[in-house]
Coordinates of C-alpha atoms in Angstrom, one line a residue:
M1 CA -4.6 157.3 -46.3
I2 CA -2.1 156.5 -49.0
L3 CA 1.4 157.8 -48.3
P4 CA 3.5 159.3 -51.0
K5 CA 6.0 156.9 -52.4
H6 CA 9.1 158.8 -51.1
T7 CA 7.6 159.0 -47.6
L8 CA 6.9 155.3 -47.6
S9 CA 10.6 154.7 -48.6
I10 CA 11.8 156.8 -45.7
L11 CA 9.6 154.9 -43.2
L12 CA 10.8 151.6 -44.5
G13 CA 14.3 152.8 -44.1
V14 CA 13.7 153.8 -40.5
V15 CA 12.0 150.5 -39.7
L16 CA 15.0 148.6 -41.3
F17 CA 17.4 150.7 -39.2
L18 CA 15.6 150.0 -36.0
F19 CA 15.4 146.3 -36.8
T20 CA 19.1 146.2 -37.5
S21 CA 19.9 148.1 -34.3
I22 CA 17.8 145.7 -32.3
A23 CA 19.3 142.6 -33.9
F24 CA 22.8 143.8 -33.1
S25 CA 22.0 145.3 -29.7
Q26 CA 24.4 144.9 -26.8
T27 CA 23.9 144.7 -23.1
K28 CA 22.7 148.1 -21.9
Q29 CA 25.8 150.3 -21.3
I30 CA 26.8 150.9 -17.7
K31 CA 27.0 154.6 -17.1
R32 CA 30.3 156.0 -15.8
P33 CA 29.8 158.1 -12.5
K34 CA 29.8 161.8 -13.3
S35 CA 31.6 163.0 -10.2
R36 CA 34.5 161.9 -8.0
V37 CA 34.2 160.6 -4.5
G38 CA 37.3 162.2 -2.9
I39 CA 38.9 158.9 -1.8
S40 CA 41.9 158.6 -4.1
S41 CA 42.0 154.8 -4.3
V42 CA 38.3 154.6 -5.1
D43 CA 38.4 157.4 -7.7
R44 CA 41.4 155.8 -9.4
F45 CA 39.7 152.3 -9.4
V46 CA 36.5 153.7 -10.9
Q47 CA 38.2 155.7 -13.6
E48 CA 40.6 152.9 -14.7
S49 CA 37.7 150.3 -14.6
F50 CA 35.5 152.4 -16.9
D51 CA 38.4 153.4 -19.2
I52 CA 38.9 149.7 -19.9
Y53 CA 35.1 149.0 -19.9
D54 CA 34.6 151.6 -22.7
K55 CA 37.2 149.9 -24.9
V56 CA 35.8 146.5 -24.4
Y57 CA 32.2 147.7 -24.9
K58 CA 33.2 149.3 -28.2
Y59 CA 34.8 146.1 -29.5
D60 CA 31.8 144.1 -28.3
G61 CA 29.7 146.4 -30.4
Y62 CA 31.8 145.8 -33.4
A63 CA 31.5 142.0 -33.0
E64 CA 27.7 142.2 -32.6
A65 CA 27.5 144.3 -35.8
G66 CA 29.6 141.7 -37.6
T67 CA 32.6 144.0 -38.0
P68 CA 35.7 141.8 -37.9
L69 CA 38.4 142.7 -35.3
D70 CA 41.9 143.1 -36.7
D71 CA 45.3 142.3 -35.0
E72 CA 45.5 145.8 -33.4
D73 CA 42.1 145.4 -31.9
I74 CA 43.2 142.0 -30.4
D75 CA 46.3 143.6 -29.0
V76 CA 44.2 146.3 -27.2
L77 CA 41.9 143.6 -25.8
E78 CA 44.8 141.5 -24.5
D79 CA 46.3 144.5 -22.8
A80 CA 42.9 145.4 -21.4
L81 CA 42.5 141.9 -20.0
D82 CA 45.9 142.0 -18.3
D83 CA 45.0 145.4 -16.7
L84 CA 41.6 144.0 -15.6
Q85 CA 43.2 141.2 -13.7
G86 CA 45.3 143.7 -11.7
L87 CA 42.2 145.9 -11.0
S88 CA 40.2 142.9 -9.8
D89 CA 43.0 141.9 -7.5
S90 CA 43.1 145.5 -6.0
A91 CA 39.4 145.5 -5.1
P92 CA 39.7 144.1 -1.6
N93 CA 42.2 146.8 -0.6
I94 CA 39.8 149.5 -1.9
L95 CA 37.0 148.1 0.3
G96 CA 39.3 148.5 3.2
D97 CA 39.8 152.2 2.3
I98 CA 36.0 152.7 2.1
E99 CA 35.5 151.1 5.6
G100 CA 38.1 153.4 7.0
E101 CA 36.3 156.6 5.7
S102 CA 34.8 158.6 8.6
N103 CA 32.3 160.6 6.4
V104 CA 29.2 158.5 6.1
L105 CA 27.9 160.2 3.0
R106 CA 31.2 159.8 1.3
Q107 CA 31.4 156.2 2.3
G108 CA 28.0 155.5 0.9
K109 CA 28.8 157.2 -2.4
A110 CA 32.1 155.4 -2.6
T111 CA 30.4 152.0 -2.1
L112 CA 27.8 152.7 -4.9
Q113 CA 30.5 153.8 -7.4
T114 CA 32.8 150.9 -6.5
N115 CA 29.9 148.4 -7.0
R116 CA 29.2 150.0 -10.4
A117 CA 32.9 149.7 -11.3
K118 CA 33.0 146.1 -10.2
K119 CA 29.9 145.4 -12.4
A120 CA 31.8 147.0 -15.3
L121 CA 34.9 144.9 -14.6
K122 CA 32.8 141.7 -14.5
Y123 CA 31.4 142.5 -17.9
S124 CA 34.7 143.5 -19.3
I125 CA 36.6 140.4 -18.2
K126 CA 33.8 138.1 -19.4
T127 CA 33.4 139.9 -22.8
A128 CA 37.2 140.3 -23.5
K129 CA 37.8 136.6 -22.9
K130 CA 34.8 135.8 -25.2
L131 CA 36.0 138.1 -28.0
L132 CA 39.6 136.8 -27.8
L133 CA 38.5 133.2 -27.7
E134 CA 36.2 133.6 -30.7
K135 CA 38.9 135.4 -32.7
R136 CA 41.4 132.6 -32.0
E137 CA 39.0 129.8 -32.7
K138 CA 38.2 131.3 -36.0
K139 CA 41.8 131.8 -36.9
D140 CA 42.9 128.4 -35.8
D141 CA 39.8 126.4 -36.7
D142 CA 41.7 124.3 -39.2
E143 CA 44.8 124.0 -37.1
E144 CA 43.5 122.7 -33.8
E145 CA 46.3 120.1 -33.5
D146 CA 48.9 122.9 -33.8
T147 CA 47.5 124.8 -30.9
T148 CA 48.8 122.3 -28.4
T149 CA 52.1 123.0 -26.8
S150 CA 53.6 119.6 -27.3
S151 CA 54.0 116.5 -29.4
D152 CA 53.7 112.9 -28.2
E153 CA 56.4 112.0 -25.7
N154 CA 56.3 108.8 -23.6
I155 CA 55.9 109.2 -19.9
E156 CA 56.4 106.2 -17.7
T157 CA 54.4 105.5 -14.5
D158 CA 54.1 102.3 -12.5
T159 CA 51.3 101.2 -14.9
P160 CA 52.1 102.5 -18.4
S161 CA 49.1 103.1 -20.6
P162 CA 47.8 105.4 -23.3
E163 CA 46.5 107.7 -20.6
N164 CA 50.0 108.1 -19.2
E165 CA 51.3 109.5 -22.5
T166 CA 51.9 113.2 -22.4
K167 CA 52.9 115.8 -25.0
N168 CA 55.9 118.0 -25.2
N169 CA 57.3 120.6 -27.6
T170 CA 57.6 119.8 -31.3
P171 CA 60.9 120.8 -32.9
E172 CA 58.9 123.1 -35.1
A173 CA 57.2 124.8 -32.1
Q174 CA 60.6 125.3 -30.4
K175 CA 62.0 126.8 -33.5
E176 CA 59.0 129.2 -33.8
T177 CA 58.9 130.3 -30.2
G178 CA 62.6 130.3 -29.5
N179 CA 63.8 127.9 -26.8
V180 CA 66.0 130.1 -24.6
S181 CA 67.6 127.1 -23.1
D182 CA 69.4 126.4 -26.4
N183 CA 71.2 129.7 -26.5
L184 CA 73.8 130.7 -23.9
E185 CA 74.2 134.1 -25.3
V186 CA 70.8 135.3 -24.0
Y187 CA 72.0 134.4 -20.5
S188 CA 75.2 136.5 -20.7
K189 CA 73.9 139.2 -18.4
F190 CA 71.9 136.9 -16.1
D191 CA 72.7 138.1 -12.6
F192 CA 71.2 135.4 -10.5
V193 CA 73.9 133.6 -8.4
P194 CA 72.8 130.5 -6.4
G195 CA 73.6 130.1 -2.7
D196 CA 77.0 128.5 -1.9
K197 CA 75.9 125.9 0.7
L198 CA 73.4 123.3 -0.5
L199 CA 70.5 122.7 1.9
F200 CA 68.2 120.6 -0.2
Y201 CA 68.2 118.9 -3.6
D202 CA 65.8 116.4 -5.2
D203 CA 66.0 114.8 -8.6
Y204 CA 63.8 111.8 -7.4
Q205 CA 66.6 109.3 -8.2
N206 CA 65.7 107.3 -5.1
D207 CA 62.0 107.3 -5.8
F208 CA 60.1 104.7 -7.8
I209 CA 58.1 105.6 -10.9
G210 CA 54.4 106.1 -9.9
D211 CA 55.2 106.8 -6.2
F212 CA 54.8 110.2 -4.5
P213 CA 58.3 111.7 -3.9
S214 CA 59.7 110.6 -0.5
K215 CA 61.1 114.0 0.4
W216 CA 57.7 115.8 -0.1
N217 CA 54.4 115.9 1.7
T218 CA 50.9 116.7 0.5
N219 CA 47.2 116.7 1.3
A220 CA 46.4 115.5 -2.2
T221 CA 48.3 113.3 -4.6
G222 CA 51.0 113.3 -7.3
E223 CA 53.6 110.9 -8.7
V224 CA 57.1 110.6 -10.1
V225 CA 57.1 110.0 -13.8
K226 CA 59.9 109.3 -16.3
I227 CA 59.9 111.3 -19.4
T228 CA 61.9 110.0 -22.3
G229 CA 65.0 111.9 -22.8
K230 CA 64.4 114.2 -19.8
G231 CA 64.7 111.8 -16.8
K232 CA 62.4 111.8 -13.7
W233 CA 59.9 114.6 -12.9
F234 CA 57.3 115.1 -10.2
Q235 CA 53.8 115.5 -11.6
L236 CA 51.6 117.8 -9.5
K237 CA 47.8 117.6 -9.6
S238 CA 45.6 120.7 -10.1
G239 CA 43.0 121.9 -7.6
G240 CA 44.8 124.1 -5.2
N241 CA 46.3 121.2 -3.3
V242 CA 49.4 121.8 -1.1
Y243 CA 52.8 120.3 -1.7
Y244 CA 55.6 121.1 0.7
L245 CA 59.0 120.0 2.0
P246 CA 59.0 118.9 5.6
E247 CA 62.7 117.9 5.6
I248 CA 63.8 121.6 5.6
D249 CA 64.1 122.5 9.3
E250 CA 64.5 126.2 8.8
L251 CA 65.4 128.4 5.9
P252 CA 68.3 130.9 6.7
E253 CA 68.2 134.7 6.3
N254 CA 69.7 134.5 2.8
Y255 CA 68.9 131.6 0.4
T256 CA 68.1 130.7 -3.2
I257 CA 65.5 128.3 -4.7
E258 CA 65.7 126.8 -8.2
F259 CA 63.7 124.3 -10.1
D260 CA 62.7 123.4 -13.7
L261 CA 59.2 123.3 -15.0
L262 CA 57.7 121.3 -17.7
T263 CA 54.1 121.6 -19.1
S264 CA 52.1 119.5 -21.4
G265 CA 48.7 119.7 -23.0
L266 CA 48.4 123.5 -22.6
T267 CA 46.4 125.2 -25.4
K268 CA 44.8 128.6 -26.0
K269 CA 41.7 127.2 -24.3
T270 CA 43.6 126.6 -21.0
S271 CA 41.8 128.4 -18.2
S272 CA 42.8 132.0 -17.2
T273 CA 42.9 130.7 -13.6
A274 CA 45.7 128.3 -14.4
R275 CA 48.6 129.2 -12.1
L276 CA 51.4 127.7 -10.1
T277 CA 51.9 129.4 -6.7
V278 CA 55.2 129.2 -4.9
A279 CA 54.9 130.2 -1.2
I280 CA 57.2 130.3 1.8
N281 CA 55.2 129.8 5.0
E282 CA 55.8 130.1 8.7
E283 CA 54.2 126.7 9.5
N284 CA 53.7 123.4 7.8
H285 CA 49.9 123.5 8.0
F286 CA 47.9 122.7 4.8
D287 CA 45.9 125.8 5.2
S288 CA 47.2 129.3 4.3
N289 CA 46.3 131.2 7.4
S290 CA 49.9 131.5 8.7
N291 CA 52.4 134.2 7.8
Y292 CA 53.6 133.8 4.3
V293 CA 55.0 135.3 1.1
K294 CA 54.0 134.0 -2.3
V295 CA 54.3 134.5 -6.0
S296 CA 51.7 133.2 -8.5
I297 CA 53.0 132.3 -12.0
P298 CA 50.3 132.2 -14.8
L299 CA 50.0 129.2 -17.2
A300 CA 47.2 130.4 -19.5
L301 CA 48.2 130.9 -23.2
Y302 CA 45.4 132.9 -24.9
A303 CA 46.5 136.2 -23.3
A304 CA 49.4 137.7 -21.3
F305 CA 48.5 137.5 -17.6
S306 CA 50.4 139.1 -14.8
I307 CA 52.7 137.5 -12.2
D308 CA 51.0 138.1 -8.8
T309 CA 52.8 138.6 -5.5
R310 CA 51.3 138.7 -2.0
N311 CA 52.6 138.6 1.5
R312 CA 50.8 138.4 4.8
F313 CA 52.0 138.9 8.4
A314 CA 49.3 138.5 11.0
N315 CA 51.1 140.4 13.7
G316 CA 50.9 143.7 11.7
S317 CA 54.6 144.3 11.9
S318 CA 54.8 144.8 8.1
N319 CA 52.4 146.2 5.5
D320 CA 50.8 143.6 3.3
I321 CA 51.9 143.7 -0.3
Q322 CA 49.6 142.6 -3.1
S323 CA 50.7 143.4 -6.6
S324 CA 50.3 142.3 -10.2
I325 CA 53.4 142.5 -12.4
K326 CA 52.9 142.7 -16.2
A327 CA 54.6 139.8 -17.9
D328 CA 54.2 137.8 -21.1
I329 CA 55.7 134.4 -20.2
R330 CA 53.7 132.3 -22.5
N331 CA 56.6 131.2 -24.7
A332 CA 58.7 130.5 -21.6
M333 CA 56.0 128.2 -20.2
L334 CA 56.2 126.1 -23.4
N335 CA 60.0 125.6 -23.3
Q336 CA 60.8 123.9 -20.0
P337 CA 61.6 127.2 -18.1
H338 CA 64.0 127.4 -15.2
I339 CA 62.7 129.3 -12.2
S340 CA 65.2 131.1 -9.9
I341 CA 64.3 132.8 -6.6
S342 CA 66.6 134.8 -4.3
V343 CA 65.7 135.8 -0.8
T344 CA 68.2 138.3 0.8
K345 CA 66.9 139.3 4.2
N346 CA 63.7 141.3 3.3
R347 CA 64.4 141.3 -0.5
F348 CA 62.6 138.9 -2.8
R349 CA 63.6 138.4 -6.5
L350 CA 62.3 136.0 -9.1
W351 CA 63.7 135.1 -12.6
I352 CA 62.1 133.0 -15.3
N353 CA 64.9 131.8 -17.5
E354 CA 67.3 134.7 -17.9
K355 CA 64.8 137.5 -17.2
K356 CA 64.1 139.0 -13.8
Y357 CA 60.4 139.7 -13.3
V358 CA 60.0 140.3 -9.5
D359 CA 62.2 142.4 -7.3
I360 CA 60.6 143.6 -4.1
P361 CA 63.0 145.1 -1.5
K362 CA 60.6 144.9 1.5
F363 CA 58.7 141.7 0.9
V364 CA 59.9 139.2 3.6
N365 CA 59.4 140.1 7.2
Q366 CA 62.4 138.7 9.1
L367 CA 60.5 139.0 12.5
N368 CA 58.5 136.0 11.3
I369 CA 60.6 132.9 10.4
L370 CA 59.3 131.6 7.1
K371 CA 60.8 128.1 6.7
Y372 CA 58.4 125.9 4.6
L373 CA 58.4 126.0 0.9
R374 CA 55.0 125.2 -0.6
F375 CA 53.6 124.7 -4.1
N376 CA 49.9 125.0 -5.2
L377 CA 48.6 124.3 -8.7
Y378 CA 45.3 125.7 -9.9
G379 CA 43.1 125.7 -13.0
L380 CA 44.5 122.9 -15.1
E381 CA 42.2 120.3 -16.6
D382 CA 42.9 117.0 -14.9
G383 CA 44.2 114.3 -17.3
T384 CA 44.9 116.6 -20.3
E385 CA 46.8 119.6 -18.9
N386 CA 49.9 118.7 -16.8
L387 CA 52.7 120.4 -14.9
Y388 CA 55.9 118.8 -13.7
I389 CA 58.8 119.9 -11.4
A390 CA 62.4 118.7 -11.5
N391 CA 65.8 119.5 -10.0
L392 CA 64.5 121.4 -7.0
K393 CA 67.5 123.0 -5.3
I394 CA 67.7 125.2 -2.2
A395 CA 71.0 126.7 -1.1
K396 CA 72.1 129.1 1.6
G397 CA 73.4 132.3 0.2
G398 CA 75.7 135.0 1.5
V399 CA 79.1 134.6 -0.2
D400 CA 80.1 136.8 -3.1
L401 CA 82.3 134.6 -5.2
R402 CA 84.2 137.6 -6.7
R403 CA 85.4 138.8 -3.3
K404 CA 86.2 135.3 -2.1
L405 CA 88.3 134.6 -5.2
L406 CA 90.2 137.9 -4.8
S407 CA 90.8 137.5 -1.1
E408 CA 91.4 133.8 -0.8
G409 CA 92.7 133.0 -4.2
K410 CA 90.2 130.2 -4.9
V411 CA 86.5 129.3 -4.8
S412 CA 84.5 126.1 -5.2
T413 CA 80.9 126.1 -6.4
N414 CA 78.3 123.4 -7.2
A415 CA 76.1 126.1 -8.8
I416 CA 77.5 125.5 -12.3
L417 CA 75.2 122.8 -13.6
F418 CA 75.5 120.5 -16.6
D419 CA 73.3 118.2 -18.5
S420 CA 73.3 114.7 -16.9
G421 CA 76.4 112.8 -18.0
K422 CA 77.4 115.6 -20.4
A423 CA 79.6 118.7 -20.5
T424 CA 76.9 121.0 -21.7
I425 CA 76.5 123.9 -19.3
K426 CA 72.9 124.7 -18.3
P427 CA 72.2 128.3 -19.2
Q428 CA 70.9 129.3 -15.8
S429 CA 74.5 128.6 -14.4
L430 CA 75.9 131.6 -16.2
G431 CA 75.3 133.9 -13.3
V432 CA 78.3 132.2 -11.6
V433 CA 80.4 132.2 -14.7
R434 CA 79.6 135.9 -15.1
Q435 CA 81.0 136.7 -11.6
I436 CA 84.2 134.9 -12.4
S437 CA 84.5 136.9 -15.7
Q438 CA 84.1 140.1 -13.7
V439 CA 87.1 139.2 -11.6
L440 CA 89.2 138.5 -14.7
M441 CA 88.1 141.7 -16.3
Q442 CA 89.0 143.7 -13.2
D443 CA 92.6 142.5 -13.1
D444 CA 94.3 141.5 -16.4
A445 CA 97.1 139.9 -14.4
I446 CA 94.9 137.1 -12.9
K447 CA 95.1 133.7 -14.4
L448 CA 93.0 130.7 -13.3
N449 CA 93.1 127.0 -13.1
I450 CA 89.6 125.6 -13.7
I451 CA 89.1 122.1 -12.1
G452 CA 86.1 119.9 -12.7
H453 CA 84.8 117.3 -10.2
T454 CA 82.1 114.6 -10.5
D455 CA 80.1 112.4 -8.1
A456 CA 80.9 108.6 -7.9
D457 CA 78.2 107.4 -10.3
G458 CA 79.8 105.6 -13.3
S459 CA 83.4 104.3 -13.8
D460 CA 86.5 106.2 -12.7
A461 CA 87.7 106.6 -16.3
V462 CA 84.4 108.0 -17.5
N463 CA 84.2 110.5 -14.6
L464 CA 87.8 111.6 -15.1
K465 CA 87.1 112.4 -18.8
L466 CA 83.8 114.1 -18.0
S467 CA 85.3 116.3 -15.3
K468 CA 88.0 117.5 -17.8
L469 CA 85.4 118.2 -20.5
R470 CA 83.2 120.2 -18.0
A471 CA 86.2 122.3 -17.0
E472 CA 86.9 122.9 -20.7
A473 CA 83.2 123.9 -21.2
V474 CA 83.5 126.6 -18.4
K475 CA 86.7 127.9 -20.0
N476 CA 84.9 128.1 -23.4
A477 CA 82.1 130.0 -21.9
L478 CA 84.5 132.6 -20.4
V479 CA 86.3 132.9 -23.7
E480 CA 83.4 132.9 -26.2
I481 CA 80.7 134.8 -24.1
Y482 CA 82.7 137.1 -21.9
K483 CA 85.7 137.5 -24.3
I484 CA 88.4 136.4 -21.7
S485 CA 91.7 135.5 -23.3
G486 CA 92.2 131.7 -23.4
N487 CA 95.8 132.2 -22.4
R488 CA 94.8 133.2 -18.9
L489 CA 92.9 129.9 -18.3
Q490 CA 94.0 126.3 -17.9
T491 CA 91.8 123.3 -17.1
Q492 CA 92.0 120.1 -15.2
G493 CA 89.7 117.2 -14.4
K494 CA 89.8 115.2 -11.1
G495 CA 86.7 113.0 -11.6
E496 CA 85.4 111.5 -8.4
T497 CA 88.8 111.4 -6.6
E498 CA 88.3 114.3 -4.2
P499 CA 84.7 114.1 -2.8
I500 CA 83.7 116.6 -0.2
S501 CA 80.4 114.8 0.8
D502 CA 78.7 111.4 0.9
N503 CA 78.4 109.9 -2.5
T504 CA 75.5 107.7 -1.4
T505 CA 72.9 110.5 -1.0
T506 CA 71.3 112.8 -3.5
N507 CA 72.5 115.9 -1.5
G508 CA 76.0 114.6 -1.2
K509 CA 76.3 113.8 -4.9
A510 CA 75.1 117.3 -5.8
Q511 CA 77.8 118.8 -3.5
N512 CA 80.5 116.6 -5.1
R513 CA 79.6 117.8 -8.6
R514 CA 81.4 121.1 -8.5
V515 CA 83.9 123.4 -10.3
E516 CA 86.9 125.0 -8.6
F517 CA 88.6 128.2 -9.7
I518 CA 92.2 128.6 -8.4
K519 CA 94.5 131.6 -9.0
I520 CA 97.8 130.6 -10.5

């Protein structure tokens, strides 16, 4: 039988359509459950999982059909990936809700729907990562060198070699991303105030290059390195290994933790599992089965990942908390961020540079004494992606400098930090300067003498000059940032002449480097 010409054309068109559909076919779509279970956590988990799944499946279809994704599509995918991480983390808690359901039929239905939602989540995470990676590889194909976070910067170990060279930020990269550490103004409302009594400080000055830091312990390895222009840093190794501080006998009820981070070799291909976890544990075991609180800081660059928090108290005296806090800290991770943590009884807060990201009022259970600070590093590629820690400081809190200055007429603090050998205030110190400014704003009649002190390193003449310049720097910050009249402030430098601790130890030197404020 000979078909009419127009009929033949129609059939050819249908065949071509079917061929195209097959060529661009996706994985068979997972069907969304038609009814709810009646367990609120399960229904919410299923609904949110499939809401994200539908978006990702749609964009996957575009990619399969050759339709390019625009910037708005990428933004949606990045947001979806961030939400997916939080949903995945919540899955264990939902399983607990299902197990606690007394209705067997409802329990079975909930299990089936949860498994289907988890399957959708698995597809969504894998596909979203693939689509984002493909988009960025295409965009940056001719700029592969520019995707690294750093330019060559020499790192010294006990056996210097090309393998021991690392990368750090190019001036161009810092200009593009905006290094917050170069701008005091962004810290003008920074409300972190370090503890007033130093408990621990480590700048590795008594450690040799290539050695593991003498004040730390580990079940793995690591080494002190010297980075040109930045001093000594402790390089941690990835793999979930434990690093902790056995010299701390017991953390008090109120305390603060501060340290600087430096990364090198991170690119947009860095694993989504790359994270630094900071934990406070009850025991100094290398396993994590004891009571603890912890926060997990993401290091991946190709999308914005959440900061995760978790606590665990085996005696059941406190409800476990497991949360994911949305945050885009990618630029911060490229620019030597300063991490600040404050523990005030049950309350736990964390700042990255000047911004507070975590504030949980009932996170620490005071019935369990948590006294060991631990670090774990995950997901970095050994040899090419690196993380370093420096200037780790732990201090006992509890004194409000404002009230002490008003009631006693003077305060002394070692929490105003300066660049080594210089009078440049480190931005993270402005929380203290801000408190002093609030006292001056409250009472226009108050005038202050600002006195700088140094440790005993260097000559007497150099230290005397440096202490005077540092006092002037604090005055300038009060005048320029907080608009305090310079007529109300005078400065003085005393160098190393009035030590309050031993100048032969790292902790003692840190206490001697201080600034006094005295009412006049």
